[in-house]
Coordinates of C-alpha atoms in Angstrom, one line a residue:
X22 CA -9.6 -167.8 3.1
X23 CA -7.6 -169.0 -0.2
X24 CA -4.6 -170.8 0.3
X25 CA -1.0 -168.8 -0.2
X26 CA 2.0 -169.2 -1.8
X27 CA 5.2 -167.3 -2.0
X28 CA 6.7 -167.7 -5.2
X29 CA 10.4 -166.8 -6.0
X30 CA 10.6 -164.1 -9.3
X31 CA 13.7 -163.7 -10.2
X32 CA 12.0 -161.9 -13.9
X33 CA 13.7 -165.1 -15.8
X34 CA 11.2 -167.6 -18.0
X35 CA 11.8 -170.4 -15.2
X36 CA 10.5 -168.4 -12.1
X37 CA 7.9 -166.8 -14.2
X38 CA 6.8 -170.0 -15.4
X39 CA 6.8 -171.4 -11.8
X40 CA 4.6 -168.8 -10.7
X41 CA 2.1 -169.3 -13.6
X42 CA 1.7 -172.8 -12.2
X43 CA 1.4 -171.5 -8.7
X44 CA -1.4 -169.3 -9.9
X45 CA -3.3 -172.1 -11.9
X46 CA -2.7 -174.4 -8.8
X47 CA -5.6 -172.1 -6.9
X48 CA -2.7 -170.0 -4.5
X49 CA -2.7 -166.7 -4.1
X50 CA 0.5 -165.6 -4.8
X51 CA 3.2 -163.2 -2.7
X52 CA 6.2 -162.7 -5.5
X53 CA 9.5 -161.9 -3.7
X54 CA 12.5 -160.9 -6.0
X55 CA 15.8 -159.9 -4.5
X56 CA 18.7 -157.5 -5.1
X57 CA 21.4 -159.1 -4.3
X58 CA 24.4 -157.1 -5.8
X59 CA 24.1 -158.4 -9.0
X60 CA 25.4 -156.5 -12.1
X61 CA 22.6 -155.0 -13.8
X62 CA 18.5 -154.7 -12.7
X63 CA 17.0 -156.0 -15.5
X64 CA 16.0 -159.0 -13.8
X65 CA 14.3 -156.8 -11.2
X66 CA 12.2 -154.7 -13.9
X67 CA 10.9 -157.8 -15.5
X68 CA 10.2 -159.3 -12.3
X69 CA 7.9 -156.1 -11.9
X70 CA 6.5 -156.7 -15.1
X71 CA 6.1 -160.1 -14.8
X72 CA 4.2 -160.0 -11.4
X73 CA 1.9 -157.4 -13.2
X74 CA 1.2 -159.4 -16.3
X75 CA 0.2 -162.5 -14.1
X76 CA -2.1 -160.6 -11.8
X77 CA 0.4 -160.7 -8.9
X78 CA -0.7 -157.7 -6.5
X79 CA 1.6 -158.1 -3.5
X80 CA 5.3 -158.2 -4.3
X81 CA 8.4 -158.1 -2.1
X82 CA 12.0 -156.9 -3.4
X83 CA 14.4 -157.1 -0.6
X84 CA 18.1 -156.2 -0.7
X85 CA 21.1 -158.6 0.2
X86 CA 24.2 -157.7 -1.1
X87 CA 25.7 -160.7 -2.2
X88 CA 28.5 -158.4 -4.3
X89 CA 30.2 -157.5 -0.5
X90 CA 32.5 -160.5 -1.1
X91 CA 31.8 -161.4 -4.7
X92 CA 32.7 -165.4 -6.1
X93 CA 30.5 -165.1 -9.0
X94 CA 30.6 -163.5 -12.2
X95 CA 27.0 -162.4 -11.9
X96 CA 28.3 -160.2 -9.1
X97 CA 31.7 -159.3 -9.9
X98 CA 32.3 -157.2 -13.0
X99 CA 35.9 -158.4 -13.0
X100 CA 35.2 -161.9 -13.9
X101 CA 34.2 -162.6 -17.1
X102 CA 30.4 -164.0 -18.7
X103 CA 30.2 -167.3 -19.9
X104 CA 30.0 -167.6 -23.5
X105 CA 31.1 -170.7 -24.4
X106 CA 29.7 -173.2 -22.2
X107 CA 30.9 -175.0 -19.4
X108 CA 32.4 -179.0 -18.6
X109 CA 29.6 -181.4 -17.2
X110 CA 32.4 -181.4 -14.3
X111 CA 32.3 -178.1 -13.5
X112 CA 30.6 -175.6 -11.3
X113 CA 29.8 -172.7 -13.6
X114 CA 31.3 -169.1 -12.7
X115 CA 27.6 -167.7 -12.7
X116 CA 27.2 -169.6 -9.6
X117 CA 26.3 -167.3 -6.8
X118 CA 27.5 -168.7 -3.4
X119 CA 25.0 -169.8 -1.1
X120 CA 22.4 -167.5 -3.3
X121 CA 19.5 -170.3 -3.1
X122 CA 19.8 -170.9 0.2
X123 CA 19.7 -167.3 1.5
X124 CA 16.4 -166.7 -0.7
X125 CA 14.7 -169.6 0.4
X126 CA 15.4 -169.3 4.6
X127 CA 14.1 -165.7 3.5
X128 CA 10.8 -167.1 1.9
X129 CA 10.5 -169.4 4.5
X130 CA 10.4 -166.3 7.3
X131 CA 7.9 -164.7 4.5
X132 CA 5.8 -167.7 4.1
X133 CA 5.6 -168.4 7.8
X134 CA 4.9 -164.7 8.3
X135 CA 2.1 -164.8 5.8
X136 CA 0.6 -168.1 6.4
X137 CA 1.5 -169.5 3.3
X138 CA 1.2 -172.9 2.5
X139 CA 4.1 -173.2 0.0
X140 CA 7.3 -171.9 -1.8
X141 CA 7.2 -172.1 -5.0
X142 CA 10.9 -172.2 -7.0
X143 CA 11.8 -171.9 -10.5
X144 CA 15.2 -174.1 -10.0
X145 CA 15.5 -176.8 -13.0
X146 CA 18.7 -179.2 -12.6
X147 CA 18.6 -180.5 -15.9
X148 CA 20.1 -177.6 -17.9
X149 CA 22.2 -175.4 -16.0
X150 CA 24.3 -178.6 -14.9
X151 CA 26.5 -177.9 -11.9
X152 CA 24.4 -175.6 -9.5
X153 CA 24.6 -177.6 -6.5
X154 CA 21.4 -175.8 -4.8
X155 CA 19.2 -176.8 -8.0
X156 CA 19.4 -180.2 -7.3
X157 CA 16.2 -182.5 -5.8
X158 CA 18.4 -183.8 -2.9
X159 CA 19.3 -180.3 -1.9
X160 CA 15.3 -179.4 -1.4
X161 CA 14.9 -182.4 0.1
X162 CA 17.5 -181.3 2.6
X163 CA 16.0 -177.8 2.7
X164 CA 12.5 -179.3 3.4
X165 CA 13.8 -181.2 6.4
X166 CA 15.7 -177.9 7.7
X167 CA 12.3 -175.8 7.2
X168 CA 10.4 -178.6 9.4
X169 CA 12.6 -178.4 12.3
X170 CA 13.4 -174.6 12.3
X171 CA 10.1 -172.4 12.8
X172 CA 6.9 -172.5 15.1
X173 CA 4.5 -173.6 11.9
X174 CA 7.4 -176.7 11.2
X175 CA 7.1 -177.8 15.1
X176 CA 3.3 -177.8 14.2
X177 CA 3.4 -179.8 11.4
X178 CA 2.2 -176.9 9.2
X179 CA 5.3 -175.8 7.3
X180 CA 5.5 -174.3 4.1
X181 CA 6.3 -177.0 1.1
X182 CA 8.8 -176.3 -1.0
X183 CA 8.1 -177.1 -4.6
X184 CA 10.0 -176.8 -7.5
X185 CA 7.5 -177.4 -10.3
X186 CA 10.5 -177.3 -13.5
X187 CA 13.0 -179.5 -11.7
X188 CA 13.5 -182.3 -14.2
X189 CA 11.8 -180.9 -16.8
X190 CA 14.4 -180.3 -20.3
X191 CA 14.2 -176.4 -20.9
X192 CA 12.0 -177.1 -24.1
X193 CA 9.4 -178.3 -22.0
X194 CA 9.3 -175.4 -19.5
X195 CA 8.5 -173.5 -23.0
X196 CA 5.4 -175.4 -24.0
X197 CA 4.5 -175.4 -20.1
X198 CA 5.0 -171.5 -20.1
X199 CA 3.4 -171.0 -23.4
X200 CA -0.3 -173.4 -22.2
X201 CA 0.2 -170.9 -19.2
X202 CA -0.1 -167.8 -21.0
X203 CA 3.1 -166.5 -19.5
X204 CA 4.4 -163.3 -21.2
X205 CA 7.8 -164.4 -22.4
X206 CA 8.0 -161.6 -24.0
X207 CA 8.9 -159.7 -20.7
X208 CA 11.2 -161.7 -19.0
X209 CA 14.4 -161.6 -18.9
X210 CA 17.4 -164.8 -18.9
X211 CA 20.6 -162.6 -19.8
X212 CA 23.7 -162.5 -18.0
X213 CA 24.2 -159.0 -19.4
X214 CA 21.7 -155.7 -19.1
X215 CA 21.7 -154.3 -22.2
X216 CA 18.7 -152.8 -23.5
X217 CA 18.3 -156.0 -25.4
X218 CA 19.2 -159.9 -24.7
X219 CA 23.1 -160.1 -25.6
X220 CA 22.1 -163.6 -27.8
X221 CA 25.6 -165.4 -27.1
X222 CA 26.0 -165.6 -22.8
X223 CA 25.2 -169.1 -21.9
X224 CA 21.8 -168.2 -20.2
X225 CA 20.6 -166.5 -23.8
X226 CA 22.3 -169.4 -25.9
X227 CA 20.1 -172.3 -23.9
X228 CA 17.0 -170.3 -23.9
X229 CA 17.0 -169.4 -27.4
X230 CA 18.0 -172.9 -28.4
X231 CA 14.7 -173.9 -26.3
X232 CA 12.4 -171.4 -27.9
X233 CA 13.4 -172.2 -31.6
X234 CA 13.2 -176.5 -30.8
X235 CA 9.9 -175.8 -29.1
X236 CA 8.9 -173.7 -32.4
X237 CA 8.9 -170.0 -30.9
X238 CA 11.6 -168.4 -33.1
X239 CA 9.9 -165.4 -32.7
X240 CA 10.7 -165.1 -29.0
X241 CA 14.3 -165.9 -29.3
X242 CA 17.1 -162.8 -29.7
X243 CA 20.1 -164.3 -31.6
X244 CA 23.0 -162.8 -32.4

């Protein structure tokens, strides 16, 4: 029996990309994607697409409504998008509370469910400075929490989490998705769900900067 691995899609070029790897690493792969109350689906449909691109046959979309109290502007249409960048200091407003951590105790039940050997996560702490749960300490943590709270942890047998983009600079995760044959073309980084990329939120403004310095103008939408 092949070795598993659950692999968070969000449809953005990061979790895409970390599934790629998950794929070339020998797993069969389980995609889960959530909707969690954020403002627009588009995420969700290129999560879909993306899983079918890559050959991913089993995919989960499960609904937690995140919006029910709100705290970020990715699920609150009151508060305003990002466009200009935010302070090295400073928690960004696209933070979703406590989002990471709900999706990966909800992988973890997945995983343990499925038998799957590891979690694969798209997190990268290098350019969206200020996420506190896309940091390395805070899977280390999580790692310790997954060991000591289910049956296959007691055993010794639980589910690794890996975060294959953590220190990588987003130009790299480029060139990594591009060797990986990952259709870039169909994800989706926006803050915004237009029929097209908006170009100027802070999401589109570091991915497009990525593609053009890894030499991919073509992929980029710039406004």
């Amino acid at each position: 029996m092949n070795k598993k691995a659950i692999v968070l899609l969000s449809g953005g070029l990061d979790s895409a990309t970390s599934g790629a790897i998950a794929l070339k690493e020998g797993y069969d792969v389980i995609a889960l994607s959530f909707r969690y109350g954020q403002r627009h689906l588009k995420e969700l449909e290129a999560s879909r697409n993306v899983a079918e691109a890559l050959g991913i046959k089993e995919h989960y979309i499960i609904d937690v409504n995140l919006s029910l109290w709100g705290g970020s502007s990715l699920t609150d249409a009151t508060m305003n998008i990002p466009k200009d960048g935010v302070k090295a200091d400073e928690i960004p407003s696209t933070y979703v509370p406590g989002r990471n951590t709900v999706f990966i105790a909800i992988a973890l039940s997945l995983a343990e469910a499925k038998g799957a050997e590891a979690i694969y996560l798209g997190i990268n702490a290098v350019d969206y400075s200020g996420y506190p749960d896309c940091r390395p300490e805070y899977l280390t943590a999580f790692q310790n929490l997954a060991n000591l709270s289910s049956k296959v942890g007691i055993e010794g047998k639980s589910p690794q989490l890996i975060a294959p983009l953590v220190t990588l600079s987003k130009v790299e995760i480029v060139q990594r998705a591009i060797a990986l044959n990952v259709p870039i073309e169909k994800t989706w980084s926006c803050y915004q769900g237009g029929e097209t990329p908006c170009g100027v939120c802070d999401s589109c403004r570091i991915r497009n900067k990525a593609l053009i310095d890894a030499g991919y103008p073509e992929l980029a939408v710039v406004k």
